[in-house]
Tab-separated table of C-alpha atoms and ligand atoms in Angstrom:
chain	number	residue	atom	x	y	z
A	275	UNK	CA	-14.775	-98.552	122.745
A	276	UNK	CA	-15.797	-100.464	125.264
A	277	UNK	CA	-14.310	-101.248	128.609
A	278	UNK	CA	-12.661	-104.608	127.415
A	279	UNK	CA	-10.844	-102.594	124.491
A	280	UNK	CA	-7.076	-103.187	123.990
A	281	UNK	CA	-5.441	-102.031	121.092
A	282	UNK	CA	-3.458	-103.979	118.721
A	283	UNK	CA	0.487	-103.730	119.954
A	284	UNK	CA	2.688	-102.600	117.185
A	285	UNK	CA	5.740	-104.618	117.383
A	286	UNK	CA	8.705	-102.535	116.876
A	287	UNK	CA	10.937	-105.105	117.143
A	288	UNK	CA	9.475	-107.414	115.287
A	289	UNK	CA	9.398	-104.738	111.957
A	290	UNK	CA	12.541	-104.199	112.876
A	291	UNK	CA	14.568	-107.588	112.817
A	292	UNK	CA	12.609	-108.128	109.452
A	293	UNK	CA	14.250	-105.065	107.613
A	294	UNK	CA	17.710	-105.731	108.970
A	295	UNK	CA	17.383	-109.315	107.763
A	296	UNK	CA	16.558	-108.216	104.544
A	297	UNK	CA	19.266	-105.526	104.919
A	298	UNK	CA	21.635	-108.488	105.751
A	299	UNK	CA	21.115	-110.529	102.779
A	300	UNK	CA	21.407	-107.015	100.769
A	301	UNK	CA	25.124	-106.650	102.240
A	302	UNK	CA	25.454	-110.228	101.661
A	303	UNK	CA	24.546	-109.667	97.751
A	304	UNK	CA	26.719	-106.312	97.795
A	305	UNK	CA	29.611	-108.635	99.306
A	306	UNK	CA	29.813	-110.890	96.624
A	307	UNK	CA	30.305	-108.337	94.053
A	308	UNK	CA	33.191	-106.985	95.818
A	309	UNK	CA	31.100	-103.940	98.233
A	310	UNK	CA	31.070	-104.344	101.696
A	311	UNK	CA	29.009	-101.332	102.683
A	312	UNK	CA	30.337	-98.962	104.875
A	313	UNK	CA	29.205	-96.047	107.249
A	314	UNK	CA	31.642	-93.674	109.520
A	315	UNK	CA	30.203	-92.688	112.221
A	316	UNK	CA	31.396	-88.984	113.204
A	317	UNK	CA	31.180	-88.021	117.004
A	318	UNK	CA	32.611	-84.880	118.346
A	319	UNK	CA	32.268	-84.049	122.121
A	320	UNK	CA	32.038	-86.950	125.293
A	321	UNK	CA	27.918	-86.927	125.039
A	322	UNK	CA	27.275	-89.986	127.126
A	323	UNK	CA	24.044	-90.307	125.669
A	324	UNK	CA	25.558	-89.865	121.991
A	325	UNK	CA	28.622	-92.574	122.815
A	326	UNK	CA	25.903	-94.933	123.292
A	327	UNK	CA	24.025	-94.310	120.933
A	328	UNK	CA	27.049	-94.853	117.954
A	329	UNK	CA	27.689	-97.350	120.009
A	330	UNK	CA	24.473	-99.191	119.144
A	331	UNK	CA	24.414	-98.274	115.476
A	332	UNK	CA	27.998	-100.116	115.089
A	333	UNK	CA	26.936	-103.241	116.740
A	334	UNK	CA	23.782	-103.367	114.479
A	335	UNK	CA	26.160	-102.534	111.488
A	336	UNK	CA	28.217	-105.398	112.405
A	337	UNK	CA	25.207	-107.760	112.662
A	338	UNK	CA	24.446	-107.060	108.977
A	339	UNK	CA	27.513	-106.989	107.510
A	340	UNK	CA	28.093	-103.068	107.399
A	341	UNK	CA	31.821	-102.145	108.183
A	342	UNK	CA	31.611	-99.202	110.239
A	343	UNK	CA	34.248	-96.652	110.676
A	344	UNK	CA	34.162	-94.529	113.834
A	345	UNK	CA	35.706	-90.775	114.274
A	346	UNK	CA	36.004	-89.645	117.818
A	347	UNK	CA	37.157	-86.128	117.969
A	348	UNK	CA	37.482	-84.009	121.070
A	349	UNK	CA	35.161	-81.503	122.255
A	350	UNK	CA	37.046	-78.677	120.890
A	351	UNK	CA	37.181	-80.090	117.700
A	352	UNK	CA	37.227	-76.614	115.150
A	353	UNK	CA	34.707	-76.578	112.660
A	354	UNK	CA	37.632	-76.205	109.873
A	355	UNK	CA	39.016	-79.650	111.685
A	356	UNK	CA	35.546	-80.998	111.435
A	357	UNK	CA	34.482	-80.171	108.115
A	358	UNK	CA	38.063	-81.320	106.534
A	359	UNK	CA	36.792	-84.621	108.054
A	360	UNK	CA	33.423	-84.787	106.277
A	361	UNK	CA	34.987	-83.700	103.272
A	362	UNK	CA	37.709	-86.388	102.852
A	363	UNK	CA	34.876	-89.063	103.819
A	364	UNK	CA	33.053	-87.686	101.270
A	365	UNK	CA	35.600	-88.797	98.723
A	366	UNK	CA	36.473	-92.049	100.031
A	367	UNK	CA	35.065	-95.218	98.055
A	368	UNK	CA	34.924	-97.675	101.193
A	369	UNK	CA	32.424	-95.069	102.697
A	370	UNK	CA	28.946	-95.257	101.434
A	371	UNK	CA	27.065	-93.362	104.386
A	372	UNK	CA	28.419	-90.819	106.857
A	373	UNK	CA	26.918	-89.841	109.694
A	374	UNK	CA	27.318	-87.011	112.086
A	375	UNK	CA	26.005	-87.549	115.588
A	376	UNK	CA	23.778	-84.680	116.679
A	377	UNK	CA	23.891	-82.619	119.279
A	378	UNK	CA	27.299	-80.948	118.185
A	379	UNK	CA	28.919	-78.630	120.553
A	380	UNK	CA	27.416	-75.303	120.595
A	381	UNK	CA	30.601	-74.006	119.112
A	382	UNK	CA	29.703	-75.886	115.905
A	383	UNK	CA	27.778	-74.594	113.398
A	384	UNK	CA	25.738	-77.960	112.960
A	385	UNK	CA	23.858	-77.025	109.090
A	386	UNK	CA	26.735	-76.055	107.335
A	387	UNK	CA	28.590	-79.565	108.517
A	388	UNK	CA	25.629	-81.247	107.600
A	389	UNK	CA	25.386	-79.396	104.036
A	390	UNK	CA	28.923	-80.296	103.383
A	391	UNK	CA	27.755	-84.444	103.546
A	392	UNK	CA	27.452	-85.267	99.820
A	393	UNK	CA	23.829	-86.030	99.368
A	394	UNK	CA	24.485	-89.469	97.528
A	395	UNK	CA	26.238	-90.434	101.729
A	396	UNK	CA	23.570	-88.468	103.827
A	397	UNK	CA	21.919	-91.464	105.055
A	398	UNK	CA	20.563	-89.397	107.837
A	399	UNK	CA	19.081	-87.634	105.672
A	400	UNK	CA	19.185	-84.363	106.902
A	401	UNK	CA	20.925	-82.899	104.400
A	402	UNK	CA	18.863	-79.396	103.847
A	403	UNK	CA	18.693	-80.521	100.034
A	404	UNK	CA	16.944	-83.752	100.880
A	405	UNK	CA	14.911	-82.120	103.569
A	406	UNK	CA	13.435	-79.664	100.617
A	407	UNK	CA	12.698	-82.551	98.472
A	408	UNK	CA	11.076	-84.005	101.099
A	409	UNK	CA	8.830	-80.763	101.728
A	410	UNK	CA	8.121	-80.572	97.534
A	411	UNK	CA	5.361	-82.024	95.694
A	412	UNK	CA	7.124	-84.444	92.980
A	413	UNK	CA	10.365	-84.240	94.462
A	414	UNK	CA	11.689	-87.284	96.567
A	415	UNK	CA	14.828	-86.916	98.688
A	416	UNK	CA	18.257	-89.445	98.368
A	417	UNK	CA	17.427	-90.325	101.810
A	418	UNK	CA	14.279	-90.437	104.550
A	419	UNK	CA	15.617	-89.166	108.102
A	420	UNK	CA	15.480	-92.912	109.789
A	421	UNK	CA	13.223	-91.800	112.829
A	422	UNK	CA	10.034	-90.519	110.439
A	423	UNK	CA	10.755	-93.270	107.622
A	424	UNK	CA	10.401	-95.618	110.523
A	425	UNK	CA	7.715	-94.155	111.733
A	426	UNK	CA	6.119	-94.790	107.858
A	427	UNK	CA	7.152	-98.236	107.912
A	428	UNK	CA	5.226	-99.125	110.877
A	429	UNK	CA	2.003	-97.235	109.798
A	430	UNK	CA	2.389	-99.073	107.171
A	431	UNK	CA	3.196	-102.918	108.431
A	432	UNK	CA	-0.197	-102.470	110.498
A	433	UNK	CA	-2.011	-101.120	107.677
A	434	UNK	CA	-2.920	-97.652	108.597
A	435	UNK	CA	-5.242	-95.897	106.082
A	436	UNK	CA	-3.227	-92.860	104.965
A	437	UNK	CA	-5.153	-91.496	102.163
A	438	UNK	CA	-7.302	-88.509	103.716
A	439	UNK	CA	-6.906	-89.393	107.238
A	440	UNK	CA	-6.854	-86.794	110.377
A	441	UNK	CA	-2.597	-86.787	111.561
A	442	UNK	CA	-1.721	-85.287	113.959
A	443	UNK	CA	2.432	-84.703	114.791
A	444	UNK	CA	3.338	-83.401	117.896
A	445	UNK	CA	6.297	-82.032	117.696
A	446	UNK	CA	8.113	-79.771	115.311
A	447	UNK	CA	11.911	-81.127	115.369
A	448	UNK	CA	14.030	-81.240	112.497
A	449	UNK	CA	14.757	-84.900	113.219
A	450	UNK	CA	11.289	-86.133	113.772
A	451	UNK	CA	8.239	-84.100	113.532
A	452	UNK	CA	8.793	-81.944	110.558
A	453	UNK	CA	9.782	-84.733	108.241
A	454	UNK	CA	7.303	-86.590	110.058
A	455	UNK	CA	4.111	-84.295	108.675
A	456	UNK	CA	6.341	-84.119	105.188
A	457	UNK	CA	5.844	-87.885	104.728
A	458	UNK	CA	2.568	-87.961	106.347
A	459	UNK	CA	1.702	-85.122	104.009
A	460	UNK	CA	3.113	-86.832	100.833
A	461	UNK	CA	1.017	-90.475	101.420
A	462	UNK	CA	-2.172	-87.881	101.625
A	463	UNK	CA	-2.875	-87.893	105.135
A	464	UNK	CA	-4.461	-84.022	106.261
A	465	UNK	CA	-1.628	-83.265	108.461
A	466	UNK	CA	-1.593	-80.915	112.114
A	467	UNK	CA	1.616	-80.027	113.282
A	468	UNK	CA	1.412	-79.103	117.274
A	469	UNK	CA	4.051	-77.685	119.035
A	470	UNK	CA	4.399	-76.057	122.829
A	471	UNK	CA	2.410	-72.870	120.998
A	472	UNK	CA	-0.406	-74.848	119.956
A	473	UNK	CA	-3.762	-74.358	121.956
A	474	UNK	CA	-5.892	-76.195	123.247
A	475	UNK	CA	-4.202	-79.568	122.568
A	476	UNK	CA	-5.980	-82.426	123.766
A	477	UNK	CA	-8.839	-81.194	121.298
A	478	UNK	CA	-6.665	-81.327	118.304
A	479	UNK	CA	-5.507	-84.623	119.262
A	480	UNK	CA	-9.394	-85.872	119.420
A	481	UNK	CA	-9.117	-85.612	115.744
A	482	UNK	CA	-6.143	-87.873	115.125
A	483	UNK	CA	-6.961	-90.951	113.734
A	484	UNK	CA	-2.926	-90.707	113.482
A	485	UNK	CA	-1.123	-89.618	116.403
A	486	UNK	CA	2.872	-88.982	116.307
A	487	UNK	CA	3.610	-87.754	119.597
A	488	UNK	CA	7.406	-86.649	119.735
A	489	UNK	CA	7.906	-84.408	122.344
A	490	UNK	CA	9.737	-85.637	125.194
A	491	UNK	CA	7.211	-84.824	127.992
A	492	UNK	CA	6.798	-88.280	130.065
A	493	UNK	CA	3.146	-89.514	129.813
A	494	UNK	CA	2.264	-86.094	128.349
A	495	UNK	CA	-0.802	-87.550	126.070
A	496	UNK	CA	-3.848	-88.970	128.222
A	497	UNK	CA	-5.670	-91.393	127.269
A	498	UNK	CA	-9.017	-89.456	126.849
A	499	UNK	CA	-7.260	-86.918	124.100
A	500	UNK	CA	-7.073	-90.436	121.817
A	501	UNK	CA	-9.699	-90.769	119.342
A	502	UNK	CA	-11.385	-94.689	119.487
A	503	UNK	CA	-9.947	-96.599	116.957
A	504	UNK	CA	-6.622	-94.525	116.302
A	505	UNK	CA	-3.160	-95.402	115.405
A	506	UNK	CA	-0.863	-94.247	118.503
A	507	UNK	CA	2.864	-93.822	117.596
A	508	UNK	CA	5.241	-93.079	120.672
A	509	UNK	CA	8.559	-91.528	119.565
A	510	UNK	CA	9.183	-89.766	123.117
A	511	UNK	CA	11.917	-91.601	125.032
A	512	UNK	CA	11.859	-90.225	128.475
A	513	UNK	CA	13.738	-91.937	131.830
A	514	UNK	CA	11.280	-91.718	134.711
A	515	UNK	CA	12.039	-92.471	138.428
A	516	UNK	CA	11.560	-96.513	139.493
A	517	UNK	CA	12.625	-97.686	142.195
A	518	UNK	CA	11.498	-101.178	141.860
A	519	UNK	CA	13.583	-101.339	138.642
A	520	UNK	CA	17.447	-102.300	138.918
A	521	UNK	CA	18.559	-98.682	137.855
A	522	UNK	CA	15.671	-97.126	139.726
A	523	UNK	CA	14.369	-95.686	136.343
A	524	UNK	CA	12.712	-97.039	133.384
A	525	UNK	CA	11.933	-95.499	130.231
A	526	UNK	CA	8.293	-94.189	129.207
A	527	UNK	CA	6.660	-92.612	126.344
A	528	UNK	CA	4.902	-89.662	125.374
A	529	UNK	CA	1.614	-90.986	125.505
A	530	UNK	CA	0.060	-92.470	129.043
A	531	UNK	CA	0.181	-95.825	127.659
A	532	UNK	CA	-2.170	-98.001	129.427
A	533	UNK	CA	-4.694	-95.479	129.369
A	534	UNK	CA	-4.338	-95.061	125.716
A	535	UNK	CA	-4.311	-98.671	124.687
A	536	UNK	CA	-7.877	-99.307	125.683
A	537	UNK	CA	-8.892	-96.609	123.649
A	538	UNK	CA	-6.670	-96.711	120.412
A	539	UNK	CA	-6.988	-99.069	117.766
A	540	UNK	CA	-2.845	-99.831	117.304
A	541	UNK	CA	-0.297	-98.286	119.443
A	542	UNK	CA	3.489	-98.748	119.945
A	543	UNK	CA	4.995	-99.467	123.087
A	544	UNK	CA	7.829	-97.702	124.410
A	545	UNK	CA	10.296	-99.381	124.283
A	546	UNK	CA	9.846	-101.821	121.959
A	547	UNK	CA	8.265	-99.690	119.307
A	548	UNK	CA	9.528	-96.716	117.560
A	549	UNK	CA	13.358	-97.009	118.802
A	550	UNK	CA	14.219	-100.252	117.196
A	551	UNK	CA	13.011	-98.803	113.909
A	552	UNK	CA	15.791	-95.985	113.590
A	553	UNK	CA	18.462	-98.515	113.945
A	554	UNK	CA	17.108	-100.514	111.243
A	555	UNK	CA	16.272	-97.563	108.649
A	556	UNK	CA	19.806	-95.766	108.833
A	557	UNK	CA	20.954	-99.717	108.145
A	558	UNK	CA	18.873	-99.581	104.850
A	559	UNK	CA	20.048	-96.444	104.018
A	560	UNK	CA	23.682	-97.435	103.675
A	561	UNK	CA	22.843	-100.668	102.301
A	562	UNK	CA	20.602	-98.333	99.517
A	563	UNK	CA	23.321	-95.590	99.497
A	564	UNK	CA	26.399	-98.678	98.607
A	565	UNK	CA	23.925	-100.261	96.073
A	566	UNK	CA	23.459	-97.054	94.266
A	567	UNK	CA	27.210	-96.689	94.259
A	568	UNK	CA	27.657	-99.477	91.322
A	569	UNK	CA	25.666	-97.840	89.121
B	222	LIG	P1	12.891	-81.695	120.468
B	222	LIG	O1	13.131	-81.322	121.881
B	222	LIG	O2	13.830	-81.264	119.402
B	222	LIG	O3	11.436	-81.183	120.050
B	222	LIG	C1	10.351	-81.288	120.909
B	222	LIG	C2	9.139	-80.703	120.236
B	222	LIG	O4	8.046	-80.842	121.139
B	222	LIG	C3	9.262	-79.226	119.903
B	222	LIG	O5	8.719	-78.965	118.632
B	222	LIG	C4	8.424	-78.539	120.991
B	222	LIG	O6	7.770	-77.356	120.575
B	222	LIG	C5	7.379	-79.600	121.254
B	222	LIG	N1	6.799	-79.433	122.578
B	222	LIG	C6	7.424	-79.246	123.763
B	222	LIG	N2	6.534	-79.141	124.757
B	222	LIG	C7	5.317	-79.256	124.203
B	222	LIG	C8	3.994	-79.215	124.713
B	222	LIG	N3	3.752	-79.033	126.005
B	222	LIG	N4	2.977	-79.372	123.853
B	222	LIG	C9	3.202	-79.566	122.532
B	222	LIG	N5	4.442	-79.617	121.988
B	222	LIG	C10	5.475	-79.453	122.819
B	222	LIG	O7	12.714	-83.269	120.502
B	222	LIG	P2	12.996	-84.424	119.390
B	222	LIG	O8	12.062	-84.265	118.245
B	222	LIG	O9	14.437	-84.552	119.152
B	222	LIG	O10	12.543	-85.692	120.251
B	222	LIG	C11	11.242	-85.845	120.776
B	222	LIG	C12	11.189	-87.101	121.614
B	222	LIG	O11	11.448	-88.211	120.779
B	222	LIG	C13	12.229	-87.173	122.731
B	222	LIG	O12	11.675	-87.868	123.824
B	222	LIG	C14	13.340	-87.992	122.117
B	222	LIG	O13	14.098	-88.676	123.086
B	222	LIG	C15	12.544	-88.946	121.284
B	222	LIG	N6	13.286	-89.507	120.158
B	222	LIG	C16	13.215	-90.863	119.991
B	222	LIG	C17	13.839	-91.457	118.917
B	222	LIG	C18	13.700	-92.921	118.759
B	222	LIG	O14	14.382	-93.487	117.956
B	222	LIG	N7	12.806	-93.575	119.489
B	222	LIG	C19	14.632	-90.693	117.942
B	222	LIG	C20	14.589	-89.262	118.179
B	222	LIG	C21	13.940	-88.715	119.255
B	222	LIG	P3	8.564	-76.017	120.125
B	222	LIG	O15	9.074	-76.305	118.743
B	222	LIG	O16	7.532	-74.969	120.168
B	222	LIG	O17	9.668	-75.854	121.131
């Protein structure tokens, strides 16, 4: 590429308010056939990081017409206490979706709460039965974990050619990466799944011509790893020291960002790309889950 080069900016937000308007008039239509979709929100534990993020997922619930009910339970919360609560929103009609905030507290056992959510709510989608339809050939889950599916969704606004291309997921999370390289997998791509064993790195990521990085390492992916022409996704979300900023940090990506946008053909900015997108999946979810519910 030459020196001039700067990638195309995948706009995050822009995907973003596009699905929740459509999500909006969904509710709207649901509405006026007497369903206002619903999601509870379950949070155990005083996360700061967690708060604010249910926090977030309310207010965009809100915005499309989503009722959202919200559990706060203490930090020693049993896991009897906890699962009696999944259970009886699992039977309740003016709950379409339930989610479960992850990290629990270590004294949780985190699958078997999340194996108790009936399927036809798990708008997370991390049920472990949706997870193996993910991973199977002719199988498709209830629901797409939000981060990966919006991950798809922006590969696919910009037109990324799936079928036989070189992706490469870094990462191996059961939130991001793993379903990541399912979907990848399932729209043909020839998937590599990297991970803090994986050698020799930067060489594996020369064959990308899609990159997922979700690590977490600030900056971790330089911009002479990126193959010319690729399409750069940024899931890491990582605060880094700024003192010129009002909070004296800002956030920053995975990838070294303007070293890797004169090299890549489309990358996201973070933030502003990938973020934005979970939001508005786990809204379509529980707009899809309450539409399914009046059949
Ligand atoms: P996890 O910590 O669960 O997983 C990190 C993965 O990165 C692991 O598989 C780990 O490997 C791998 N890894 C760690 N170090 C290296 C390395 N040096 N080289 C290669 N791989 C490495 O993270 P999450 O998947 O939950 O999140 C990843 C990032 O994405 C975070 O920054 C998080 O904040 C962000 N995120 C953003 C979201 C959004 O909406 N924008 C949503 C969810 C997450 P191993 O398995 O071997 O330990």
């Amino acid at each position: 590429m030459s020196l001039e080069h700067i990638a195309t900016l995948i706009d995050g937000r822009a995907v973003a308010a596009q699905i929740r308007a459509e999500v909006a008039v969904r509710a709207a239509a649901l509405a006026e056939r007497g369903v206002r979709p619903g999601l509870a929100a379950v949070l155990v534990g005083d996360n700061p990081a967690s708060q604010a993020y249910v926090r977030m997922k309310r207010k965009a619930c809100a915005e499309v017409g989503i009722e959202s009910f919200y559990h706060e339970l203490p930090a020693q919360t049993t896991q009897a206490e906890l699962e009696g609560l999944v259970e009886a929103l699992n039977a309740r009609s003016d709950v379409h979706g339930i989610l479960v905030q992850l990290p629990l507290p270590a004294h949780l056992d985190e699958q078997r709460v999340l194996s108790l959510i009936s399927t036809a709510k798990d708008v997370d989608g991390f049920h472990p039965l949706n997870i193996g339809r993910l991973a199977m050939k002719g199988r498709e889950p209830d629901f797409i974990p939000a981060t990966p599916a919006g991950i798809m969704r922006l590969l696919e606004a910009y037109q990324a050619p799936f079928a036989g291309a070189n992706a490469v997921v870094l990462g191996r999370s059961n939130i991001v990466g793993m379903p990541c390289a399912l979907l990848l997998t399932k729209r043909d791509c020839t998937v590599t799944l990297c991970h803090s064993r994986t050698r020799d790195l930067p060489e594996v990521v020369r064959h990308a011509d899609i990159l997922v990085a979700a690590v977490g390492r600030p900056h971790m992916v330089k911009g002479d790893w990126i193959k010319p022409g690729a399409f750069v996704i940024d899931v890491g979300t990582n605060r880094v020291p700024d003192p010129s900023a009002k909070d004296g940090s800002r956030l920053v990506g995975d990838v070294d960002f303007e070293a890797a946008r004169r090299v890549a053909g489309a990358i996201t900015p973070v933030p502003g790309g990938v973020g934005p997108m979970t939001i508005a999946m786990l809204l379509e979810n529980t707009v899809k889950a309450a539409e399914r519910s009046l059949r």
